[in-house]
mmCIF file of C-alpha atoms in Angstrom:
data_model
loop_
_atom_site.group_PDB
_atom_site.id
_atom_site.type_symbol
_atom_site.label_atom_id
_atom_site.label_comp_id
_atom_site.label_asym_id
_atom_site.label_seq_id
_atom_site.Cartn_x
_atom_site.Cartn_y
_atom_site.Cartn_z
ATOM 1 C CA MET U 1 40.212 16.831 -45.349
ATOM 2 C CA GLY U 2 43.971 16.500 -44.873
ATOM 3 C CA LEU U 3 46.085 13.851 -46.525
ATOM 4 C CA PHE U 4 46.795 12.120 -43.206
ATOM 5 C CA ASP U 5 43.085 11.889 -42.367
ATOM 6 C CA TRP U 6 42.369 10.446 -45.787
ATOM 7 C CA LEU U 7 45.147 7.847 -45.475
ATOM 8 C CA THR U 8 43.995 6.895 -41.946
ATOM 9 C CA GLY U 9 40.440 6.431 -43.140
ATOM 10 C CA GLN U 10 41.535 4.259 -46.050
ATOM 11 C CA PHE U 11 43.753 1.907 -44.109
ATOM 12 C CA ILE U 12 41.389 1.172 -41.210
ATOM 13 C CA ASP U 13 40.393 -2.445 -41.845
ATOM 14 C CA VAL U 14 38.809 -3.483 -38.524
ATOM 15 C CA ILE U 15 35.187 -2.656 -37.857
ATOM 16 C CA GLU U 16 33.868 -3.379 -34.369
ATOM 17 C CA TRP U 17 32.012 -1.770 -31.480
ATOM 18 C CA THR U 18 32.171 -2.219 -27.732
ATOM 19 C CA ASP U 19 29.469 -0.560 -25.664
ATOM 20 C CA HIS U 20 30.573 1.336 -22.564
ATOM 21 C CA SER U 21 27.122 2.662 -21.764
ATOM 22 C CA SER U 22 23.960 1.040 -20.472
ATOM 23 C CA ASP U 23 21.422 2.782 -22.700
ATOM 24 C CA THR U 24 22.828 2.712 -26.281
ATOM 25 C CA MET U 25 20.570 0.709 -28.555
ATOM 26 C CA VAL U 26 22.065 1.548 -31.975
ATOM 27 C CA TYR U 27 25.531 2.794 -32.920
ATOM 28 C CA ARG U 28 26.716 3.678 -36.437
ATOM 29 C CA PHE U 29 30.377 2.904 -37.063
ATOM 30 C CA ASN U 30 32.196 6.094 -37.969
ATOM 31 C CA ARG U 31 34.059 6.011 -41.306
ATOM 32 C CA GLN U 32 35.653 8.862 -43.189
ATOM 33 C CA GLY U 33 33.265 9.499 -46.056
ATOM 34 C CA ASN U 34 31.618 6.125 -45.344
ATOM 35 C CA GLU U 35 34.517 4.424 -47.161
ATOM 36 C CA ILE U 36 35.163 0.814 -46.155
ATOM 37 C CA LYS U 37 38.254 -1.021 -47.358
ATOM 38 C CA TYR U 38 37.741 -4.126 -49.439
ATOM 39 C CA GLY U 39 38.577 -7.192 -47.309
ATOM 40 C CA ALA U 40 38.151 -5.373 -43.972
ATOM 41 C CA LYS U 41 37.338 -7.470 -40.918
ATOM 42 C CA LEU U 42 33.928 -6.955 -39.269
ATOM 43 C CA THR U 43 33.522 -8.285 -35.709
ATOM 44 C CA VAL U 44 30.044 -8.795 -34.313
ATOM 45 C CA ARG U 45 29.968 -9.788 -30.660
ATOM 46 C CA GLU U 46 27.368 -11.657 -28.674
ATOM 47 C CA SER U 47 24.320 -9.511 -27.848
ATOM 48 C CA GLN U 48 24.917 -7.585 -31.098
ATOM 49 C CA VAL U 49 23.826 -7.659 -34.728
ATOM 50 C CA ALA U 50 25.376 -5.594 -37.481
ATOM 51 C CA VAL U 51 23.265 -4.082 -40.244
ATOM 52 C CA PHE U 52 25.158 -3.375 -43.466
ATOM 53 C CA VAL U 53 23.589 -0.457 -45.361
ATOM 54 C CA ASN U 54 24.680 0.350 -48.916
ATOM 55 C CA GLU U 55 23.415 3.490 -50.662
ATOM 56 C CA GLY U 56 20.566 3.767 -48.164
ATOM 57 C CA VAL U 57 19.406 0.172 -48.605
ATOM 58 C CA ILE U 58 19.896 -2.575 -46.036
ATOM 59 C CA ALA U 59 22.273 -5.011 -47.706
ATOM 60 C CA ASP U 60 22.606 -7.622 -44.976
ATOM 61 C CA ILE U 61 22.077 -8.332 -41.277
ATOM 62 C CA LEU U 62 25.057 -10.056 -39.672
ATOM 63 C CA THR U 63 24.753 -12.125 -36.483
ATOM 64 C CA PRO U 64 27.639 -12.654 -33.976
ATOM 65 C CA GLY U 65 30.909 -13.709 -35.615
ATOM 66 C CA ILE U 66 33.905 -12.377 -37.650
ATOM 67 C CA TYR U 67 33.334 -11.432 -41.283
ATOM 68 C CA GLU U 68 35.705 -10.465 -44.078
ATOM 69 C CA LEU U 69 34.031 -7.875 -46.252
ATOM 70 C CA GLU U 70 34.324 -9.439 -49.681
ATOM 71 C CA THR U 71 31.787 -10.236 -52.331
ATOM 72 C CA LYS U 72 31.887 -13.919 -51.507
ATOM 73 C CA ASN U 73 30.843 -13.197 -47.927
ATOM 74 C CA ILE U 74 28.254 -10.540 -48.650
ATOM 75 C CA PRO U 75 26.300 -11.578 -51.768
ATOM 76 C CA ILE U 76 24.690 -8.173 -52.162
ATOM 77 C CA LEU U 77 28.114 -6.726 -52.994
ATOM 78 C CA THR U 78 28.587 -8.804 -56.123
ATOM 79 C CA GLY U 79 26.994 -6.098 -58.214
ATOM 80 C CA LEU U 80 29.174 -3.323 -56.757
ATOM 81 C CA GLN U 81 32.292 -1.956 -58.408
ATOM 82 C CA HIS U 82 35.544 -2.884 -56.630
ATOM 83 C CA TRP U 83 39.246 -2.148 -56.928
ATOM 84 C CA ASP U 84 42.307 -4.251 -56.477
ATOM 85 C CA HIS U 85 43.849 -2.762 -53.328
ATOM 86 C CA GLY U 86 45.016 0.158 -51.312
ATOM 87 C CA PHE U 87 43.901 3.694 -51.687
ATOM 88 C CA ASN U 88 40.822 3.003 -53.779
ATOM 89 C CA SER U 89 37.822 1.846 -51.679
ATOM 90 C CA PRO U 90 35.744 -0.858 -53.311
ATOM 91 C CA PHE U 91 32.498 0.447 -51.841
ATOM 92 C CA LYS U 92 30.982 3.145 -49.663
ATOM 93 C CA ALA U 93 28.556 1.856 -47.086
ATOM 94 C CA GLU U 94 27.411 2.207 -43.477
ATOM 95 C CA VAL U 95 27.500 -0.311 -40.644
ATOM 96 C CA TYR U 96 24.982 -0.036 -37.800
ATOM 97 C CA PHE U 97 25.523 -2.058 -34.647
ATOM 98 C CA LEU U 98 22.294 -2.944 -32.814
ATOM 99 C CA ASN U 99 22.476 -3.883 -29.153
ATOM 100 C CA THR U 100 20.265 -6.948 -28.642
ATOM 101 C CA LYS U 101 20.742 -7.226 -24.885
ATOM 102 C CA ARG U 102 17.832 -6.699 -22.525
ATOM 103 C CA PHE U 103 17.335 -3.090 -21.424
ATOM 104 C CA THR U 104 16.029 -3.076 -17.851
ATOM 105 C CA ASP U 105 14.730 -0.645 -15.245
ATOM 106 C CA LEU U 106 12.866 1.547 -17.718
ATOM 107 C CA LYS U 107 10.307 3.605 -15.806
ATOM 108 C CA TRP U 108 6.597 3.972 -16.435
ATOM 109 C CA GLY U 109 3.881 5.673 -14.430
ATOM 110 C CA THR U 110 0.467 7.268 -14.784
ATOM 111 C CA LYS U 111 0.519 11.016 -15.342
ATOM 112 C CA ASN U 112 -3.103 11.396 -14.197
ATOM 113 C CA PRO U 113 -5.331 9.150 -12.044
ATOM 114 C CA ILE U 114 -7.353 6.467 -13.836
ATOM 115 C CA MET U 115 -11.055 6.359 -12.932
ATOM 116 C CA VAL U 116 -12.312 2.781 -12.428
ATOM 117 C CA ARG U 117 -15.279 1.026 -10.855
ATOM 118 C CA ASP U 118 -14.631 -0.966 -7.721
ATOM 119 C CA PRO U 119 -16.875 -3.628 -6.128
ATOM 120 C CA GLU U 120 -16.304 -2.229 -2.622
ATOM 121 C CA PHE U 121 -15.734 1.524 -3.057
ATOM 122 C CA ALA U 122 -18.018 2.023 -6.088
ATOM 123 C CA MET U 123 -15.723 4.483 -7.927
ATOM 124 C CA VAL U 124 -12.046 5.180 -7.276
ATOM 125 C CA ARG U 125 -9.149 6.980 -8.956
ATOM 126 C CA LEU U 126 -5.954 4.951 -9.191
ATOM 127 C CA ARG U 127 -2.335 5.811 -9.876
ATOM 128 C CA ALA U 128 0.253 3.204 -10.801
ATOM 129 C CA PHE U 129 3.955 3.043 -11.553
ATOM 130 C CA GLY U 130 6.680 0.471 -12.095
ATOM 131 C CA THR U 131 9.400 -0.636 -14.516
ATOM 132 C CA TYR U 132 9.599 -2.608 -17.749
ATOM 133 C CA GLU U 133 12.199 -4.451 -19.851
ATOM 134 C CA ILE U 134 12.682 -4.496 -23.638
ATOM 135 C CA ARG U 135 15.107 -5.745 -26.261
ATOM 136 C CA ILE U 136 15.454 -5.447 -30.023
ATOM 137 C CA ASP U 137 13.603 -8.314 -31.662
ATOM 138 C CA ASP U 138 13.521 -7.336 -35.359
ATOM 139 C CA PRO U 139 16.615 -5.237 -36.314
ATOM 140 C CA LYS U 140 15.334 -4.306 -39.769
ATOM 141 C CA THR U 141 11.949 -3.106 -38.503
ATOM 142 C CA PHE U 142 13.515 -1.215 -35.597
ATOM 143 C CA LEU U 143 16.062 0.485 -37.886
ATOM 144 C CA ASN U 144 13.478 1.455 -40.491
ATOM 145 C CA GLU U 145 10.605 2.443 -38.197
ATOM 146 C CA ILE U 146 12.380 4.039 -35.228
ATOM 147 C CA VAL U 147 16.078 4.759 -35.687
ATOM 148 C CA GLY U 148 16.270 6.034 -39.249
ATOM 149 C CA THR U 149 19.693 7.630 -39.811
ATOM 150 C CA ASP U 150 20.396 8.361 -36.144
ATOM 151 C CA GLY U 151 24.040 7.421 -35.535
ATOM 152 C CA HIS U 152 23.724 7.064 -31.772
ATOM 153 C CA PHE U 153 20.297 5.963 -30.610
ATOM 154 C CA THR U 154 19.600 5.553 -26.860
ATOM 155 C CA THR U 155 16.672 4.365 -24.776
ATOM 156 C CA ASP U 156 15.866 7.962 -23.790
ATOM 157 C CA GLU U 157 14.755 8.676 -27.364
ATOM 158 C CA ILE U 158 12.039 6.031 -27.331
ATOM 159 C CA GLU U 159 11.233 5.602 -23.640
ATOM 160 C CA GLY U 160 8.565 8.312 -23.672
ATOM 161 C CA GLN U 161 6.701 6.734 -26.591
ATOM 162 C CA LEU U 162 6.886 3.264 -25.067
ATOM 163 C CA THR U 163 5.598 4.605 -21.752
ATOM 164 C CA ASN U 164 2.619 6.148 -23.545
ATOM 165 C CA LEU U 165 1.908 2.782 -25.173
ATOM 166 C CA ILE U 166 1.967 1.058 -21.784
ATOM 167 C CA LEU U 167 -0.296 3.628 -20.150
ATOM 168 C CA SER U 168 -2.880 3.591 -22.938
ATOM 169 C CA LYS U 169 -3.175 -0.190 -22.773
ATOM 170 C CA PHE U 170 -2.887 -0.269 -18.974
ATOM 171 C CA ALA U 171 -5.861 2.068 -18.542
ATOM 172 C CA THR U 172 -7.996 -0.139 -20.791
ATOM 173 C CA ILE U 173 -6.990 -3.361 -19.030
ATOM 174 C CA LEU U 174 -7.433 -1.867 -15.561
ATOM 175 C CA GLY U 175 -10.872 -0.563 -16.498
ATOM 176 C CA GLN U 176 -11.969 -4.012 -17.678
ATOM 177 C CA ASP U 177 -10.591 -5.860 -14.653
ATOM 178 C CA ASP U 178 -12.976 -6.482 -11.735
ATOM 179 C CA THR U 179 -10.374 -7.195 -9.027
ATOM 180 C CA PRO U 180 -11.169 -5.141 -5.879
ATOM 181 C CA VAL U 181 -8.691 -2.376 -5.126
ATOM 182 C CA LEU U 182 -7.764 -3.903 -1.774
ATOM 183 C CA ASP U 183 -6.838 -7.178 -3.534
ATOM 184 C CA LEU U 184 -4.644 -5.676 -6.266
ATOM 185 C CA ALA U 185 -1.507 -5.738 -4.100
ATOM 186 C CA ALA U 186 -1.805 -9.512 -3.741
ATOM 187 C CA ASN U 187 -1.989 -9.877 -7.531
ATOM 188 C CA TYR U 188 0.791 -7.522 -8.719
ATOM 189 C CA GLU U 189 2.836 -10.333 -10.276
ATOM 190 C CA LYS U 190 -0.136 -11.987 -11.965
ATOM 191 C CA PHE U 191 -1.481 -8.632 -13.102
ATOM 192 C CA GLY U 192 1.941 -7.630 -14.498
ATOM 193 C CA SER U 193 2.200 -10.861 -16.530
ATOM 194 C CA PHE U 194 -1.295 -10.345 -17.903
ATOM 195 C CA ILE U 195 -0.523 -6.761 -18.933
ATOM 196 C CA THR U 196 2.763 -7.834 -20.558
ATOM 197 C CA GLU U 197 0.910 -10.351 -22.691
ATOM 198 C CA ARG U 198 -1.714 -7.825 -23.748
ATOM 199 C CA ILE U 199 0.699 -4.975 -24.549
ATOM 200 C CA SER U 200 3.446 -6.986 -26.298
ATOM 201 C CA PRO U 201 1.838 -6.858 -29.793
ATOM 202 C CA ALA U 202 2.065 -3.052 -29.807
ATOM 203 C CA PHE U 203 5.843 -3.269 -29.199
ATOM 204 C CA LYS U 204 6.247 -5.769 -32.048
ATOM 205 C CA GLU U 205 5.244 -3.033 -34.470
ATOM 206 C CA TYR U 206 8.448 -1.194 -33.500
ATOM 207 C CA GLY U 207 10.658 -4.260 -33.820
ATOM 208 C CA LEU U 208 10.897 -4.581 -30.024
ATOM 209 C CA GLU U 209 10.044 -7.310 -27.569
ATOM 210 C CA LEU U 210 8.435 -6.368 -24.272
ATOM 211 C CA THR U 211 9.955 -9.005 -21.999
ATOM 212 C CA ARG U 212 8.419 -7.940 -18.697
ATOM 213 C CA ILE U 213 6.342 -5.314 -16.912
ATOM 214 C CA LEU U 214 6.737 -4.941 -13.168
ATOM 215 C CA ILE U 215 4.091 -3.184 -11.082
ATOM 216 C CA GLU U 216 5.633 -1.548 -8.039
ATOM 217 C CA ASN U 217 2.550 0.188 -6.698
ATOM 218 C CA ILE U 218 -1.094 0.939 -7.415
ATOM 219 C CA SER U 219 -2.242 3.691 -5.081
ATOM 220 C CA LEU U 220 -5.397 5.578 -4.189
ATOM 221 C CA PRO U 221 -5.685 9.373 -3.842
ATOM 222 C CA GLU U 222 -4.241 10.791 -0.632
ATOM 223 C CA GLU U 223 -7.663 11.678 0.781
ATOM 224 C CA VAL U 224 -8.952 8.122 0.267
ATOM 225 C CA GLU U 225 -5.814 6.659 1.832
ATOM 226 C CA LYS U 226 -6.336 8.851 4.904
ATOM 227 C CA ALA U 227 -9.938 7.653 5.140
ATOM 228 C CA LEU U 228 -8.752 4.046 4.935
ATOM 229 C CA ASP U 229 -6.189 4.708 7.666
ATOM 230 C CA THR U 230 -8.932 6.165 9.865
ATOM 231 C CA ARG U 231 -11.135 3.171 9.199
ATOM 232 C CA SER U 232 -8.283 0.785 10.025
ATOM 233 C CA SER U 233 -7.631 2.627 13.295
ATOM 234 C CA ARG U 234 -11.309 2.383 14.195
ATOM 235 C CA GLU U 235 -11.339 -1.344 13.443
ATOM 236 C CA ILE U 236 -8.338 -1.853 15.731
ATOM 237 C CA THR U 237 -10.094 -0.117 18.673
ATOM 238 C CA GLY U 238 -13.039 -2.498 18.346
ATOM 239 C CA ASN U 239 -16.031 -0.128 18.107
ATOM 240 C CA LEU U 240 -16.919 3.478 17.362
ATOM 241 C CA ASN U 241 -17.495 4.499 20.991
ATOM 242 C CA ASP U 242 -14.028 3.298 22.027
ATOM 243 C CA HIS U 243 -12.548 5.042 19.016
ATOM 244 C CA VAL U 244 -14.152 8.374 20.026
ATOM 245 C CA LYS U 245 -12.806 7.989 23.544
ATOM 246 C CA TYR U 246 -9.376 7.182 22.164
ATOM 247 C CA GLN U 247 -9.359 10.281 19.965
ATOM 248 C CA SER U 248 -10.579 12.408 22.881
ATOM 249 C CA GLY U 249 -7.735 11.152 25.040
ATOM 250 C CA GLN U 250 -5.252 11.866 22.273
ATOM 251 C CA ALA U 251 -6.564 15.421 21.917
ATOM 252 C CA LEU U 252 -6.374 16.003 25.690
ATOM 253 C CA GLY U 253 -2.835 14.680 25.809
ATOM 254 C CA ASN U 254 -1.569 16.768 22.917
ATOM 255 C CA ALA U 255 0.246 19.553 24.741
ATOM 256 C CA GLU U 256 1.639 21.070 21.553
ATOM 257 C CA GLY U 257 -1.517 21.127 19.523
ATOM 258 C CA GLY U 258 -2.166 24.863 19.878
ATOM 259 C CA ALA U 259 -5.511 26.593 20.260
ATOM 260 C CA ILE U 260 -7.405 24.182 18.040
ATOM 261 C CA SER U 261 -6.166 21.177 19.982
ATOM 262 C CA ASP U 262 -7.052 22.971 23.235
ATOM 263 C CA MET U 263 -10.585 23.547 22.007
ATOM 264 C CA VAL U 264 -10.891 19.955 20.837
ATOM 265 C CA GLY U 265 -9.494 18.773 24.160
ATOM 266 C CA MET U 266 -11.929 20.987 26.109
ATOM 267 C CA GLY U 267 -14.877 19.693 24.134
ATOM 268 C CA ALA U 268 -13.695 16.130 24.550
ATOM 269 C CA GLY U 269 -13.226 16.693 28.297
ATOM 270 C CA LEU U 270 -16.754 18.050 28.685
ATOM 271 C CA THR U 271 -18.100 15.145 26.728
ATOM 272 C CA MET U 272 -16.246 12.637 28.852
ATOM 273 C CA GLY U 273 -17.394 14.426 32.055
ATOM 274 C CA GLN U 274 -20.997 14.275 30.893
ATOM 275 C CA GLN U 275 -20.581 10.597 30.104
ATOM 276 C CA MET U 276 -19.201 9.953 33.610
ATOM 277 C CA THR U 277 -22.097 11.878 35.223
ATOM 278 C CA ASN U 278 -24.643 9.945 33.200
ATOM 279 C CA SER U 279 -22.906 6.729 34.123
ATOM 280 C CA MET U 280 -23.049 7.585 37.865
ATOM 281 C CA ASN U 281 -26.719 8.583 37.654
ATOM 282 C CA SER U 282 -27.503 5.386 35.844
ATOM 283 C CA SER U 283 -25.687 3.405 38.524
ATOM 284 C CA GLN U 284 -27.609 5.125 41.305
ATOM 285 C CA ALA U 285 -30.960 4.774 39.609
ATOM 286 C CA GLY U 286 -30.454 1.108 39.051
ATOM 287 C CA ALA U 287 -29.341 0.248 42.653
ATOM 288 C CA PRO U 288 -31.846 -1.625 44.915
ATOM 289 C CA PRO U 289 -33.270 0.191 48.003
ATOM 290 C CA PRO U 290 -31.637 -0.473 51.400
ATOM 291 C CA LEU U 291 -32.915 -3.393 53.458
ATOM 292 C CA PRO U 292 -35.657 -2.457 55.975
ATOM 293 C CA LYS U 293 -34.535 -2.184 59.580
ATOM 294 C CA GLN U 294 -35.538 -5.247 61.547
ATOM 295 C CA VAL U 295 -38.456 -4.431 63.945
ATOM 296 C CA GLU U 296 -37.908 -5.494 67.521
ATOM 297 C CA GLN U 297 -40.648 -7.770 68.806
ATOM 298 C CA TYR U 298 -41.379 -8.815 72.395
ATOM 299 C CA TYR U 299 -43.226 -11.606 74.140
ATOM 300 C CA ILE U 300 -44.886 -11.062 77.549
ATOM 301 C CA ALA U 301 -46.303 -13.350 80.208
ATOM 302 C CA LEU U 302 -49.855 -12.479 81.268
ATOM 303 C CA ASN U 303 -51.848 -14.663 83.583
ATOM 304 C CA ASP U 304 -49.210 -17.370 83.254
ATOM 305 C CA LYS U 305 -49.626 -17.390 79.458
ATOM 306 C CA GLN U 306 -47.234 -16.320 76.677
ATOM 307 C CA GLU U 307 -48.626 -13.492 74.619
ATOM 308 C CA GLY U 308 -47.113 -11.826 71.525
ATOM 309 C CA PRO U 309 -45.135 -11.018 69.676
ATOM 310 C CA PHE U 310 -45.739 -7.294 70.131
ATOM 311 C CA SER U 311 -43.980 -4.356 68.546
ATOM 312 C CA LEU U 312 -42.278 -1.784 70.649
ATOM 313 C CA GLU U 313 -45.183 0.635 70.072
ATOM 314 C CA GLN U 314 -47.664 -1.949 71.366
ATOM 315 C CA ILE U 315 -45.474 -2.654 74.376
ATOM 316 C CA GLN U 316 -45.412 1.077 75.156
ATOM 317 C CA ALA U 317 -49.209 1.187 75.006
ATOM 318 C CA TYR U 318 -49.474 -1.754 77.416
ATOM 319 C CA ILE U 319 -47.074 -0.019 79.768
ATOM 320 C CA ASN U 320 -49.117 3.171 79.632
ATOM 321 C CA ASP U 321 -52.373 1.376 80.533
ATOM 322 C CA SER U 322 -50.610 -0.682 83.237
ATOM 323 C CA THR U 323 -51.176 -3.964 81.451
ATOM 324 C CA ILE U 324 -47.429 -4.420 81.670
ATOM 325 C CA THR U 325 -45.876 -3.588 85.001
ATOM 326 C CA LYS U 326 -42.268 -3.547 86.027
ATOM 327 C CA GLN U 327 -42.643 -7.082 87.355
ATOM 328 C CA THR U 328 -44.151 -8.507 84.139
ATOM 329 C CA LEU U 329 -41.890 -11.114 82.537
ATOM 330 C CA VAL U 330 -40.611 -10.157 79.028
ATOM 331 C CA TRP U 331 -38.554 -11.992 76.365
ATOM 332 C CA THR U 332 -37.144 -10.884 72.974
ATOM 333 C CA GLN U 333 -34.728 -12.392 70.505
ATOM 334 C CA GLY U 334 -31.194 -12.555 71.829
ATOM 335 C CA MET U 335 -32.161 -13.047 75.527
ATOM 336 C CA ASP U 336 -31.233 -16.229 77.381
ATOM 337 C CA GLY U 337 -34.456 -16.311 79.351
ATOM 338 C CA TRP U 338 -37.453 -14.389 80.650
ATOM 339 C CA GLU U 339 -36.735 -11.250 82.652
ATOM 340 C CA GLU U 340 -38.786 -8.605 84.372
ATOM 341 C CA ALA U 341 -39.874 -5.674 82.238
ATOM 342 C CA GLU U 342 -38.116 -3.253 84.573
ATOM 343 C CA SER U 343 -34.692 -4.580 83.498
ATOM 344 C CA VAL U 344 -35.515 -4.941 79.812
ATOM 345 C CA LEU U 345 -37.775 -1.935 79.137
ATOM 346 C CA ASN U 346 -36.794 0.378 81.959
ATOM 347 C CA GLN U 347 -36.505 3.443 79.717
ATOM 348 C CA HIS U 348 -40.129 3.012 78.599
ATOM 349 C CA PHE U 349 -41.591 3.333 82.079
ATOM 350 C CA THR U 350 -42.571 6.868 83.113
ATOM 351 C CA GLN U 351 -40.130 8.263 85.544
ATOM 352 C CA THR U 352 -41.997 9.580 88.640
ATOM 353 C CA PRO U 353 -40.477 11.284 91.630
ATOM 354 C CA PRO U 354 -40.226 9.239 94.803
ATOM 355 C CA PRO U 355 -42.766 9.929 97.669
ATOM 356 C CA LEU U 356 -42.048 12.820 99.985
ATOM 357 C CA PRO U 357 -40.431 11.870 103.252
#
């Protein structure tokens, strides 16, 4: 060590730390040979505590404020040797600054699916992820149990362990909970608060406070999600038959589906054609027969009496046996009055040639 470095280290009498990062939890103030000048000023800002360590033992924990490092301010130093001034340091010690602000947006997530029982789906595998927030609650415990002699401790160094703590407790809590999977989304906030309360004691052992756990998503395996999507689509169409027709139409209309889509479309087309044929046959089978043709009936006048009604076949028989002649009066529905048979039934009389001249 050069003389200039030694002099610089001896005359530094202001100890403070300002954090320019977002993830530093503990910072050890750098001193040349850990030498601190007697009477130096120590500044502890809000959201900080300073831990004074002498010969490996925590001497004091200083809350926000300005301190002058003398024996009257730090009682533990009364037993330490000190010098009058200048180039002789009264004590060699270390100062650790602990950041007591809240550290947010720390990530957690399940590495593997968690198998749980579900009231509706019987058994399902769930994945979950989200964020959590922590802050230093007990500086002495955190320094002794986690930091040790690390001079620059960040959240990255403990985030993995904390995530494992969350996941181990989360799996247990999720397995004991009987909320249906489809109702979990509506209870994310309540579920997150419940998990925070249950997991917090494990963080206390590290000198940390778990302030909040946020659940961003609890998801099912991809195959189950696809099945749910299919079920939702079927529910929207109203019934299974309509859903099959809808899928058939989609397959027929997919011009870029390739050979498989063509085959599916062909099969769907044949199915739909068969359905149409069956529908037409059913319609024909269920239709009533045509109405019978109305039979023409005639009345005749015989011996000044009305006789009938007679069918056309009976009238023809009477004409053949000369019961009805061309002068016989005849009436049928639609006529205004009685007329001779010759004008009404002329085509039924046998045509005979006229007599020879």
